[in-house]
Coordinates of C-alpha atoms and ligand atoms in Angstrom, one line a residue:
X1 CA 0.0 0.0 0.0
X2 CA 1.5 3.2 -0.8
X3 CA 1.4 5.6 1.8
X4 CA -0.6 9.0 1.1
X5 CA 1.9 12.2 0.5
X6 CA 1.5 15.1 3.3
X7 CA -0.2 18.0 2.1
X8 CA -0.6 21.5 2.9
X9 CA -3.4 22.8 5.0
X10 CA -3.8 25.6 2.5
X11 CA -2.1 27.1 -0.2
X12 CA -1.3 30.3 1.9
X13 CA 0.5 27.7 4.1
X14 CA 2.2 26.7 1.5
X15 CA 3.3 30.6 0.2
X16 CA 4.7 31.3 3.9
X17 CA 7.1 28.0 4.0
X18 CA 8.6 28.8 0.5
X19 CA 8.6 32.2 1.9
X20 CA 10.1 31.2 5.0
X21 CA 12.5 29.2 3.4
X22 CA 13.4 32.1 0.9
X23 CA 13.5 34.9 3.6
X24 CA 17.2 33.7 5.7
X25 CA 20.5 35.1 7.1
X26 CA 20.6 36.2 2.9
X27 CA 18.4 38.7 3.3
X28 CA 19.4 40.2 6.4
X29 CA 23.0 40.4 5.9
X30 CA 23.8 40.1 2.6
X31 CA 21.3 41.9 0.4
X32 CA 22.1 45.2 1.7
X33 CA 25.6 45.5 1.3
X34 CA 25.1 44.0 -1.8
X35 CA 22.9 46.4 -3.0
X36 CA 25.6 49.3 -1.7
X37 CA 28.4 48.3 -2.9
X38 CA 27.1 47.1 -6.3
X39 CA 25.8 50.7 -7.6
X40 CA 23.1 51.3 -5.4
X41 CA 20.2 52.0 -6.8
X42 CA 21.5 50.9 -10.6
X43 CA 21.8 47.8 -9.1
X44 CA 18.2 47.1 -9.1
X45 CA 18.4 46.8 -13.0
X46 CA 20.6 43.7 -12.7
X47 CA 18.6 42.4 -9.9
X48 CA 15.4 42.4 -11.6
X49 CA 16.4 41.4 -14.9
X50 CA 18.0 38.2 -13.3
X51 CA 15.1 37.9 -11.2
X52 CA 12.9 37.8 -14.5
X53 CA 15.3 36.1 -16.7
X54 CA 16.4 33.2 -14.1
X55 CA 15.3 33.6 -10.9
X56 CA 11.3 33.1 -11.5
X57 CA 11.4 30.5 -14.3
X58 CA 13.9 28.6 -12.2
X59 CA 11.3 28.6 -9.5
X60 CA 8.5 27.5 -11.5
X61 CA 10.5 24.9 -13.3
X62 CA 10.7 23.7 -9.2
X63 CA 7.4 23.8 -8.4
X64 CA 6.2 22.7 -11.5
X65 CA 8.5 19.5 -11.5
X66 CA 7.7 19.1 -8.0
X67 CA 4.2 19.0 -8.4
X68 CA 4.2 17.1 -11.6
X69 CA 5.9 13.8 -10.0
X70 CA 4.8 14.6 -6.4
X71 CA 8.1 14.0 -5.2
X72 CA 11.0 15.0 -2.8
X73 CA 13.8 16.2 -5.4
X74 CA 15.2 13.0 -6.4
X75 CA 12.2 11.3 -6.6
X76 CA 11.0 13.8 -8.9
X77 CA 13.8 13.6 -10.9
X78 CA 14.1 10.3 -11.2
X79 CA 10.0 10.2 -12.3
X80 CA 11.4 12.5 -14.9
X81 CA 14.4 10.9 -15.8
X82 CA 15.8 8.1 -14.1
X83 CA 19.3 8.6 -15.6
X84 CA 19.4 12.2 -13.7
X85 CA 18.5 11.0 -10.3
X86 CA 21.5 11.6 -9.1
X87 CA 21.0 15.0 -9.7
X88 CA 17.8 15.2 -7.0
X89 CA 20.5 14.0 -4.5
X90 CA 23.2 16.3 -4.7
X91 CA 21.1 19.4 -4.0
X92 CA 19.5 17.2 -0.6
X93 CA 22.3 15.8 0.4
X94 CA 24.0 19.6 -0.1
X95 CA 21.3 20.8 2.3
X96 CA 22.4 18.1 4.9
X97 CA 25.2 19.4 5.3
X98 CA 24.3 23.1 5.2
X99 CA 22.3 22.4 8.4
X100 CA 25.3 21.3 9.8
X101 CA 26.5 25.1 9.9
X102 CA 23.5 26.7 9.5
X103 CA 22.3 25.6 13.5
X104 CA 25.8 27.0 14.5
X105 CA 24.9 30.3 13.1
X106 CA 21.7 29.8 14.7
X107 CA 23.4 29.4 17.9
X108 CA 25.2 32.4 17.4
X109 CA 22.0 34.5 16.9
X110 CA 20.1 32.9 19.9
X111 CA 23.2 33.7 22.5
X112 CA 23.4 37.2 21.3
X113 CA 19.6 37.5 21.7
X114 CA 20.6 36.5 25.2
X115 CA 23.1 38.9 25.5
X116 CA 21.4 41.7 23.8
X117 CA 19.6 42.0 27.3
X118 CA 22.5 42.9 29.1
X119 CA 24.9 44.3 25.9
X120 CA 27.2 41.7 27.5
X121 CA 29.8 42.3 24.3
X122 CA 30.8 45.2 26.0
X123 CA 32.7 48.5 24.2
X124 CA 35.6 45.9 21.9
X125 CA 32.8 44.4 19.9
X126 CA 34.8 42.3 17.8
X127 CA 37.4 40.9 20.0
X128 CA 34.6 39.7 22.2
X129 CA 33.3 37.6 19.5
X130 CA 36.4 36.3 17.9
X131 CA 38.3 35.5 21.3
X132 CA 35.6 35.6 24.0
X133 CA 32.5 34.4 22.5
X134 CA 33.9 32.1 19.5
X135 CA 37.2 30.7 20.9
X136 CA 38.4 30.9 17.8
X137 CA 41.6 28.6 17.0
X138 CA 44.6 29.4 14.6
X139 CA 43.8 27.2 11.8
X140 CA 40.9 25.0 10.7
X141 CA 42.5 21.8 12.2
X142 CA 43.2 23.2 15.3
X143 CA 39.7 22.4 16.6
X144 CA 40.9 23.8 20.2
X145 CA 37.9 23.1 22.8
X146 CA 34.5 22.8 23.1
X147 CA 32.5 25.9 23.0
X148 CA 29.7 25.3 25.4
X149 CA 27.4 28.3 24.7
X150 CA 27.7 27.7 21.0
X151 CA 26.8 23.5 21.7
X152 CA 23.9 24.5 24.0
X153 CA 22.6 26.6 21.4
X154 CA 23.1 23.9 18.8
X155 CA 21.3 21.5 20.6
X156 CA 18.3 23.5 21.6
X157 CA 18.0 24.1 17.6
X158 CA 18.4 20.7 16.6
X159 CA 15.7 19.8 19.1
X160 CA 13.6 22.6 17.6
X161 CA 14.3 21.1 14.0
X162 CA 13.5 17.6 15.0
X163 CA 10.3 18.2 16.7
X164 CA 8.6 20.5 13.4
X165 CA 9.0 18.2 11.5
X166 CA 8.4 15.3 13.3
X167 CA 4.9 16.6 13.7
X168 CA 4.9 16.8 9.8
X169 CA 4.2 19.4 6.7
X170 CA 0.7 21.1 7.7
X171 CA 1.1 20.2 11.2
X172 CA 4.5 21.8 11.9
X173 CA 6.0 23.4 9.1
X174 CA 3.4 24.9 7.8
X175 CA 2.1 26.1 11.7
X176 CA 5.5 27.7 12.6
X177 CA 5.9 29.7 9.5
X178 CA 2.4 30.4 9.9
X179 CA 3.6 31.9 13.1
X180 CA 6.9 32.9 12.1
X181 CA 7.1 34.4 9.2
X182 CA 4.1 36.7 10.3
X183 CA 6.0 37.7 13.2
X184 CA 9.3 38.3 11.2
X185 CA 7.9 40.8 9.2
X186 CA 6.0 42.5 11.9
X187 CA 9.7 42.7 13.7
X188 CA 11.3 43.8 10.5
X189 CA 8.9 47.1 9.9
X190 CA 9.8 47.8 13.2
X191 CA 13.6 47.8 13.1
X192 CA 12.9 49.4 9.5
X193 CA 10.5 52.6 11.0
X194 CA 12.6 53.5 13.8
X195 CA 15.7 52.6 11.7
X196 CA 15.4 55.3 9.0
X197 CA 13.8 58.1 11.3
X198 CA 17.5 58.1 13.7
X199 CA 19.4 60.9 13.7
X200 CA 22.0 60.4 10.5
X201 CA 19.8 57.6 8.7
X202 CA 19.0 59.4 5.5
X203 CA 23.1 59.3 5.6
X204 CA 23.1 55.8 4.7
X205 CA 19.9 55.9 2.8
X206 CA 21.4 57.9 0.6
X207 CA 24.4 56.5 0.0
X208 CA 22.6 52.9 -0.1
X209 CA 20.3 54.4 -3.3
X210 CA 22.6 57.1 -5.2
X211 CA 22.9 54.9 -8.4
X212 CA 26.6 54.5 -10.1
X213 CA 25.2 54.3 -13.2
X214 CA 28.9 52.9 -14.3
X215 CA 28.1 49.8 -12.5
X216 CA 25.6 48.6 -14.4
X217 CA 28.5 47.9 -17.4
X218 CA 30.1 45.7 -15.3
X219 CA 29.6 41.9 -15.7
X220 CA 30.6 41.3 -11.9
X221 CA 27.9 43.3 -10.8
X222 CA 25.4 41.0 -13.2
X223 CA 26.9 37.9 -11.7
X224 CA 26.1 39.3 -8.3
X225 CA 22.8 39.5 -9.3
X226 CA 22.2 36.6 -10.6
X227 CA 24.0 34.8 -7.3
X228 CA 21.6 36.8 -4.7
X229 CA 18.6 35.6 -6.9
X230 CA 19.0 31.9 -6.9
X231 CA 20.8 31.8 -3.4
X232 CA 18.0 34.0 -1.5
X233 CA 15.6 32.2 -3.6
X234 CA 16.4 28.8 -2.0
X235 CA 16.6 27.7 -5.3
X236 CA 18.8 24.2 -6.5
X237 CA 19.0 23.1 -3.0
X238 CA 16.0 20.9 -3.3
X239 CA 13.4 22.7 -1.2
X240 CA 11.2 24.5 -3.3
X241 CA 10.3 20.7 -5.3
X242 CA 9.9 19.3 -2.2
X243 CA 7.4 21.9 -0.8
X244 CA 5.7 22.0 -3.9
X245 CA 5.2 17.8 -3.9
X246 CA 3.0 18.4 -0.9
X247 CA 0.4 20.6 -3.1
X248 CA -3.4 19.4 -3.3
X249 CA -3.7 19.1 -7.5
X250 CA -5.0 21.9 -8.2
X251 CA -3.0 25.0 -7.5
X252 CA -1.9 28.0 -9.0
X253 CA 1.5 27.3 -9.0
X254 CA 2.8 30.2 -12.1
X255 CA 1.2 32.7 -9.6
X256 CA 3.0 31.7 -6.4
X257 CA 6.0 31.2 -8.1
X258 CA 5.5 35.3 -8.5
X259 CA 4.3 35.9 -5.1
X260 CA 6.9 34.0 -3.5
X261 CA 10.3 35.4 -5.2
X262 CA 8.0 39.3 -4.6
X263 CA 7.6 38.8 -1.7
X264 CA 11.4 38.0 -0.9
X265 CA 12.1 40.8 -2.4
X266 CA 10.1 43.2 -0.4
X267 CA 11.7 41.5 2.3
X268 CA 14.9 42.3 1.1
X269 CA 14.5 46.0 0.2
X270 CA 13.1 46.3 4.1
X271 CA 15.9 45.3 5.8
X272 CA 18.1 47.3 3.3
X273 CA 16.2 50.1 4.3
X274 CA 16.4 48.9 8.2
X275 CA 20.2 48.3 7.8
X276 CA 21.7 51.1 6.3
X277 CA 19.4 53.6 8.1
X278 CA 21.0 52.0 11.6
X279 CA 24.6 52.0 9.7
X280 CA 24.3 55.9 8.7
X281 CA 22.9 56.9 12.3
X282 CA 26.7 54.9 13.3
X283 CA 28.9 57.0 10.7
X284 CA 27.2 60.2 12.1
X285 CA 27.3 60.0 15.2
X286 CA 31.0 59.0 14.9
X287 CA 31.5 61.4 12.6
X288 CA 32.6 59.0 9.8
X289 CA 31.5 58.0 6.1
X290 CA 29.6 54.9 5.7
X291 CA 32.4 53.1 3.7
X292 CA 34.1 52.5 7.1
X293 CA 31.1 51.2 8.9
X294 CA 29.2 49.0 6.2
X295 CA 29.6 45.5 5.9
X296 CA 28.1 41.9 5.4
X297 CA 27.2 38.9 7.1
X298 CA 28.5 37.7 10.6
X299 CA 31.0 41.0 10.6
X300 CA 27.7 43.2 10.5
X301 CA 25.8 41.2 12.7
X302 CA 28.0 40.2 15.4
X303 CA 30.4 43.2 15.2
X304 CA 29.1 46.0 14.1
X305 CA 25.3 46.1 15.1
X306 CA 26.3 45.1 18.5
X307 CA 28.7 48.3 18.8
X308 CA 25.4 50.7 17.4
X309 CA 23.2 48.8 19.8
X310 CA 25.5 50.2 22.3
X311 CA 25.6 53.7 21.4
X312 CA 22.1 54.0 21.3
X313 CA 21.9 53.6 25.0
X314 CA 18.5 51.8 26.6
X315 CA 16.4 52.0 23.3
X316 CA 19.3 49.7 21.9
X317 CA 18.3 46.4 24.5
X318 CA 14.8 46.7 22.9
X319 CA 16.8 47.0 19.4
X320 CA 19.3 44.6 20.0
X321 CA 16.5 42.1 21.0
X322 CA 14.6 42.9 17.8
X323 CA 17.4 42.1 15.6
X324 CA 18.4 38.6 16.9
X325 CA 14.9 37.7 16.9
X326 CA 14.8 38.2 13.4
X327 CA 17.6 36.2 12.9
X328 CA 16.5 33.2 14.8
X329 CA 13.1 33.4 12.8
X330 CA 14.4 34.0 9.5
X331 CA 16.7 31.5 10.5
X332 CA 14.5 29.3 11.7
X333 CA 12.4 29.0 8.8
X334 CA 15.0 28.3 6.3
X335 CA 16.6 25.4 8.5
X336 CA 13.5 23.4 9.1
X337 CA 13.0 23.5 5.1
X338 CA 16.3 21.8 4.7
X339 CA 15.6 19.1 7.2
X340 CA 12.4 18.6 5.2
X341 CA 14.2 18.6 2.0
X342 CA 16.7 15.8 3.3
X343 CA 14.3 14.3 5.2
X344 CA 11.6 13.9 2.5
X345 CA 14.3 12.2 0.0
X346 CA 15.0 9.5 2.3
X347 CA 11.1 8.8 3.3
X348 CA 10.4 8.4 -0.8
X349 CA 13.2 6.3 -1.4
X350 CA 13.0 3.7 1.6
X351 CA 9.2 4.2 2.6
X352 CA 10.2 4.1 6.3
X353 CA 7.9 6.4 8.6
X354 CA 8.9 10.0 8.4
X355 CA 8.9 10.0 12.2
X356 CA 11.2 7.4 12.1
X357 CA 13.7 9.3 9.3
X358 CA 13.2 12.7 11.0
X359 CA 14.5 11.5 14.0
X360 CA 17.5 10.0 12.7
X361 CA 18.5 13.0 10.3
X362 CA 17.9 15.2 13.8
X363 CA 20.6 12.8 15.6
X364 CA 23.3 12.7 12.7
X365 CA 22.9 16.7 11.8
X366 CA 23.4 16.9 15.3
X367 CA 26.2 15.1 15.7
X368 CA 28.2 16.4 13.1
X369 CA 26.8 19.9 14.3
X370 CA 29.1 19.7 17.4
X371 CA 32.3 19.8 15.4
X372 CA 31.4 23.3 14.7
X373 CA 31.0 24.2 18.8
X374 CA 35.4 23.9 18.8
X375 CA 36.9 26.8 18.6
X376 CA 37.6 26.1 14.8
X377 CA 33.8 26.0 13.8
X378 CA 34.0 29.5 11.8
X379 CA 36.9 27.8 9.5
X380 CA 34.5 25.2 8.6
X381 CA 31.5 27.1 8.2
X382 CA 33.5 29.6 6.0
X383 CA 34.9 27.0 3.7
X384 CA 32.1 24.7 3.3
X385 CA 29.7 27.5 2.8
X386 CA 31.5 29.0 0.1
X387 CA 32.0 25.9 -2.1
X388 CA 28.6 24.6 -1.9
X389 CA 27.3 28.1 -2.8
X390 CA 30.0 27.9 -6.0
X391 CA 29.7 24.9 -6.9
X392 CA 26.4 23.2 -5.6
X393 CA 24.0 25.4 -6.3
X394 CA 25.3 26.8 -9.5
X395 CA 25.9 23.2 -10.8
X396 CA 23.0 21.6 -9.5
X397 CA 21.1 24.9 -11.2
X398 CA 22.9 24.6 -14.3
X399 CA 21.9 20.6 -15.0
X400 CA 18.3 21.6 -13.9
X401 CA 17.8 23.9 -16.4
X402 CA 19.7 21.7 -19.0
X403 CA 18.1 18.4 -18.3
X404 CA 14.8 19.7 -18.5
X405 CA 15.8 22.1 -20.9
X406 CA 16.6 20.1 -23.6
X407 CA 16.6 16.0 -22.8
X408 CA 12.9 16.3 -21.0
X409 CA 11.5 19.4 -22.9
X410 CA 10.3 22.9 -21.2
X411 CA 7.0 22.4 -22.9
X412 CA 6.1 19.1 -20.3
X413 CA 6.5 21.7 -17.2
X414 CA 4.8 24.6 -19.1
X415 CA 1.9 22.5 -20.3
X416 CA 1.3 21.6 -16.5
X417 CA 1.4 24.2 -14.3
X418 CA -0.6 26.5 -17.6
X419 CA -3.1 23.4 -16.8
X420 CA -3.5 24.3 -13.6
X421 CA -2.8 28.0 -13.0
X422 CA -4.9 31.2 -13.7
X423 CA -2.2 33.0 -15.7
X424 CA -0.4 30.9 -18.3
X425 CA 3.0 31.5 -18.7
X426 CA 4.5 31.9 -22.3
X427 CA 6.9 30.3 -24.9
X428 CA 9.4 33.0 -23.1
X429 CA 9.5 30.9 -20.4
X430 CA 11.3 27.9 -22.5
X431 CA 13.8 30.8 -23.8
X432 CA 14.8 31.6 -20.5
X433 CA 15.0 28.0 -19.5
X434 CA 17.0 26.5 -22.1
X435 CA 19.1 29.5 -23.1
X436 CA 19.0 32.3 -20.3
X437 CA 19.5 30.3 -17.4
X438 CA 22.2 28.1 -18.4
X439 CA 24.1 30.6 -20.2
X440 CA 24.1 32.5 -17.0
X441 CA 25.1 29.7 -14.7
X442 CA 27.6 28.5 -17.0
X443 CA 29.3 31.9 -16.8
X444 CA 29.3 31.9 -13.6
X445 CA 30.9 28.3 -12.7
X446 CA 34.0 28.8 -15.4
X447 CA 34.2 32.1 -13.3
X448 CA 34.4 30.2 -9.6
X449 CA 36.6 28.0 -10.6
X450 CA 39.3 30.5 -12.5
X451 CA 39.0 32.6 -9.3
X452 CA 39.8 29.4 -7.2
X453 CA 42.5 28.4 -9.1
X454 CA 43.8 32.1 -9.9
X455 CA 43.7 33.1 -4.9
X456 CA 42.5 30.0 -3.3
X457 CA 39.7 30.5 -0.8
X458 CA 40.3 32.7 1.9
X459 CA 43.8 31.9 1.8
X460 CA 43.3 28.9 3.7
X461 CA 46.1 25.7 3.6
X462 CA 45.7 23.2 0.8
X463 CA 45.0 20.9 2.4
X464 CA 42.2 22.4 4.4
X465 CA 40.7 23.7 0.9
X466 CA 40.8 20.0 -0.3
X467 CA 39.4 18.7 2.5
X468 CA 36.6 20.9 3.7
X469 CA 36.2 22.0 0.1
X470 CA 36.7 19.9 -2.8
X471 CA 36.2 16.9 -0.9
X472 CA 32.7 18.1 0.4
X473 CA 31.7 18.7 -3.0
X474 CA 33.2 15.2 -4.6
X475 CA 31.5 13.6 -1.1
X476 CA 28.6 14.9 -1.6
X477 CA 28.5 13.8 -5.8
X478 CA 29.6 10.7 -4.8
X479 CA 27.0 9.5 -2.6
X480 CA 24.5 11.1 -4.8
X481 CA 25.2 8.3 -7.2
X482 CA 25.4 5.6 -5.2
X483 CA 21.9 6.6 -3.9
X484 CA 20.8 6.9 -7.1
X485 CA 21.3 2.9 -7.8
X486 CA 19.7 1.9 -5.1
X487 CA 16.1 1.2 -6.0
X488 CA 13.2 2.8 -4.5
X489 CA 10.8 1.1 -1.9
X490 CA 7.1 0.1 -3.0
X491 CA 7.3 1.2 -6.7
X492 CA 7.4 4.4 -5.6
X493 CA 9.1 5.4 -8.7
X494 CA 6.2 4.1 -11.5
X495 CA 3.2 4.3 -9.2
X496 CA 2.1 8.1 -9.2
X497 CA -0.7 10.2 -10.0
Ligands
LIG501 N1 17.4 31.7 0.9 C1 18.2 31.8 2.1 C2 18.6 33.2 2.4 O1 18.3 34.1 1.7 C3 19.5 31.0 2.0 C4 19.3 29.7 1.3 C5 19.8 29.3 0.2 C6 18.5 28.6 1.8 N2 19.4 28.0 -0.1 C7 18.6 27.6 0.9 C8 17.8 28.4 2.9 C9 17.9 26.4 1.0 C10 17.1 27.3 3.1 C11 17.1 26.3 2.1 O2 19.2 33.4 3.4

């Protein structure tokens, strides 16, 4: 007896997980930076022409594929085209793995929600998270001790994980975004009203939307748009087929394929506005430009917001709370959609009870999660992270577009989700899929791996590269196909539909 697929409660349920899993870390502390230091406002051309040209067909080519073979991504690969299974595993395997760093930066988050309450980093911002909070090490195999804040943390978020979706697609994922990702955003205009009306915001407003119109020539700035689109996305990591498997038949799937990547989008332009408002109230009030106080990533958020949390006295504990809430939520929301996406693979492919396969990915993510509570856990978050995000998703993207492209045929997609949705989406649709996207992605891989070879990583050792890098990525391909020969449980591959 096959057993019948979870479903969404409703399709709004279903719009808030792929938003959830689309609103992360990505477009907290990456998009605005990006959008600074890429020509401002002139980046938005670039941004929405690849979120036209690539970023939206690639998400309905996921949903629709999804929803055509009603399966977890290798399943529905494999229902596709059984030679390109492998392909379905690589992206869930890829987001095993991410989990394994993503709870650590999690953990982060959650302690300095904790220590937003007291502004516990004190007036030296960064050395107290490099020495005192991380314990950071001298080299990525100097693993120095355990870091028992950061493994607390990491085992209060696995726990979290395990127990969403344990309980299943409508009856925890779907209820915490439901909860979540409502919350989020109401946190969000918050940070972003008070944020631009500080003393000194429109200073970083400004600078954040002056276009440099000269940027707009430059092909780096296009790759960078086309890299935010599929990365904040969650696109070629297996997530969006996988949600999209879990939809009743009829759905209007070209539609929320809009109203998802819009509604990241919006997302991302708020905490633009929210960041660089609190970054220009910092350079006035030290009296310096925004160049020296904008940045990215864990250096914004765990360096430099702390320090203007500081400096704006006891409005900044209410601040400082805000913004690691967000974190954890936005966090939150993209990590349970991993565990679903690795999760689901392995309940298509052996038929054991979800339950049963939850539990076990929970204990193994975990596991491997505590390596990254030694004092050498930011090494391995930095390395992994940035191969998979070179390699992983731009390859697993690429052969997407390619397989379906040109072995299976755009028109099979097109022909379903125009069957079911309420717009139909053109013949432009195939152009972008077999032409746009891959000429795009290609572009952008033969430009990863000159740069690798030209100034490894980082400037890490060899043999840490090779390692955490290389071997990650041949690990992770490896498996893939020796997954892919193993046969699926109760002719789940032929009985569908
Ligand atoms: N979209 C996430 C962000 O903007 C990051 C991300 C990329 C992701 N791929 C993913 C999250 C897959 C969850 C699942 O931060």
């Amino acid at each position: 007896m096959e057993q019948k697929r979870d479903q969404w409660g409703s399709k709004l349920g279903f719009i808030l997980a792929a938003v959830g899993s689309a609103v992360g870390l990505g477009n907290i502390w990456r998009y605005p930076y990006l959008l600074y230091s890429n020509g401002g406002g002139a980046f938005l051309i670039p941004y929405f022409f690849a979120l036209f040209t690539a970023g939206i067909p690639l998400m309905i080519l996921e949903y629709g594929l999804g929803h055509k073979y009603k399966g977890s991504t290798p399943l529905a690969m494999a229902r596709a085209n059984k030679k390109w299974e492998w392909l379905g595993w690589w992206p869930s395997i890829n987001s095993f793995i991410i989990l394994t760093y993503y709870s650590m930066i999690l953990s982060w988050a959650v302690n300095y929600l904790y220590f937003s309450l007291t502004q516990a980093w004190g007036t030296d911002t960064n050395a107290f998270f490099f020495n005192d909070f991380l314990k950071l090490s001298s080299a990525p195999f100097d693993l120095g001790g355990m870091v028992w804040p950061i493994f607390f943390g990491i085992t209060a978020l696995w726990v979290i994980n395990w127990f969403i979706c344990y309980r299943g697609v409508s009856g925890g994922i779907e209820k915490l975004n439901k909860i979540l990702l409502p919350t989020l955003i109401g946190i969000m205009v918050i940070i972003v009203i008070r944020g631009a009306t500080l003393p000194g915001a429109s200073l970083g407003l400004n600078k954040l939307f002056t276009p440099d119109w000269s940027k707009v020539m430059d092909p780096k700035v296009w790759i960078a748009a086309y890299g935010q689109v599929f990365f904040s996305l969650s696109l070629a990591m297996g997530v969006m087929m996988t949600y999209s498997s879990y939809l009743p038949e009829k759905t209007d799937i070209n539609n929320t394929a809009f109203m998802t990547a819009f509604a990241n989008s919006g997302f991302e332009f708020l905490s633009a506005i929210g960041v660089f408002g609190i970054l220009g109230f910092m350079a006035s009030s030290q009296g310096v430009g925004i160049d020296e106080v904008a940045s990215q990533s864990i250096g914004l958020a765990f360096v430099v917001f702390p320090k203007v949390f500081t400096m704006m006295g006891a409005f900044g504990k209410i601040f400082g709370v805000l913004f690691f809430a967000c974190l954890v939520f936005a966090g939150l929301t993209s990590s349970v959609s991993l565990v679903e996406a690795f999760s689901s693979a392995i309940i298509d492919k052996t038929g054991m009870d979800r339950k049963k396969v939850v539990t076990l990915a929970a204990v193994g993510g975990y596991l491997v999660s505590i390596f990254y509570a030694t004092g050498a856990g930011l090494y391995f978050l930095d390395i992994i992270d940035a191969f998979i995000n070179s390699y992983g998703i731009v390859v697993v993207g690429l052969a997407e577009a390619v397989v379906i492209g040109w072995l299976l045929g755009p028109g099979q997609i097109r022909e379903h989700t125009n069957a079911i949705s309420y717009y139909s989406i053109g013949k432009w649709w195939d152009v972008m899929i077999k032409f746009v996207t891959p000429t795009v992605l290609t572009f952008m891989l033969v430009q990863n791996i000159v740069n690798e070879i030209k100034s490894p990583y980082g400037g890490y050792p060899s043999l840490a590269l090779a390692i955490l890098g290389w071997g990650v990525i041949g690990l992770g391909i490896l498996l893939s196909v020796v997954l892919s020969k193993k046969a699926w449980k109760n002719n789940s591959l032929e009985n569908y539909k």
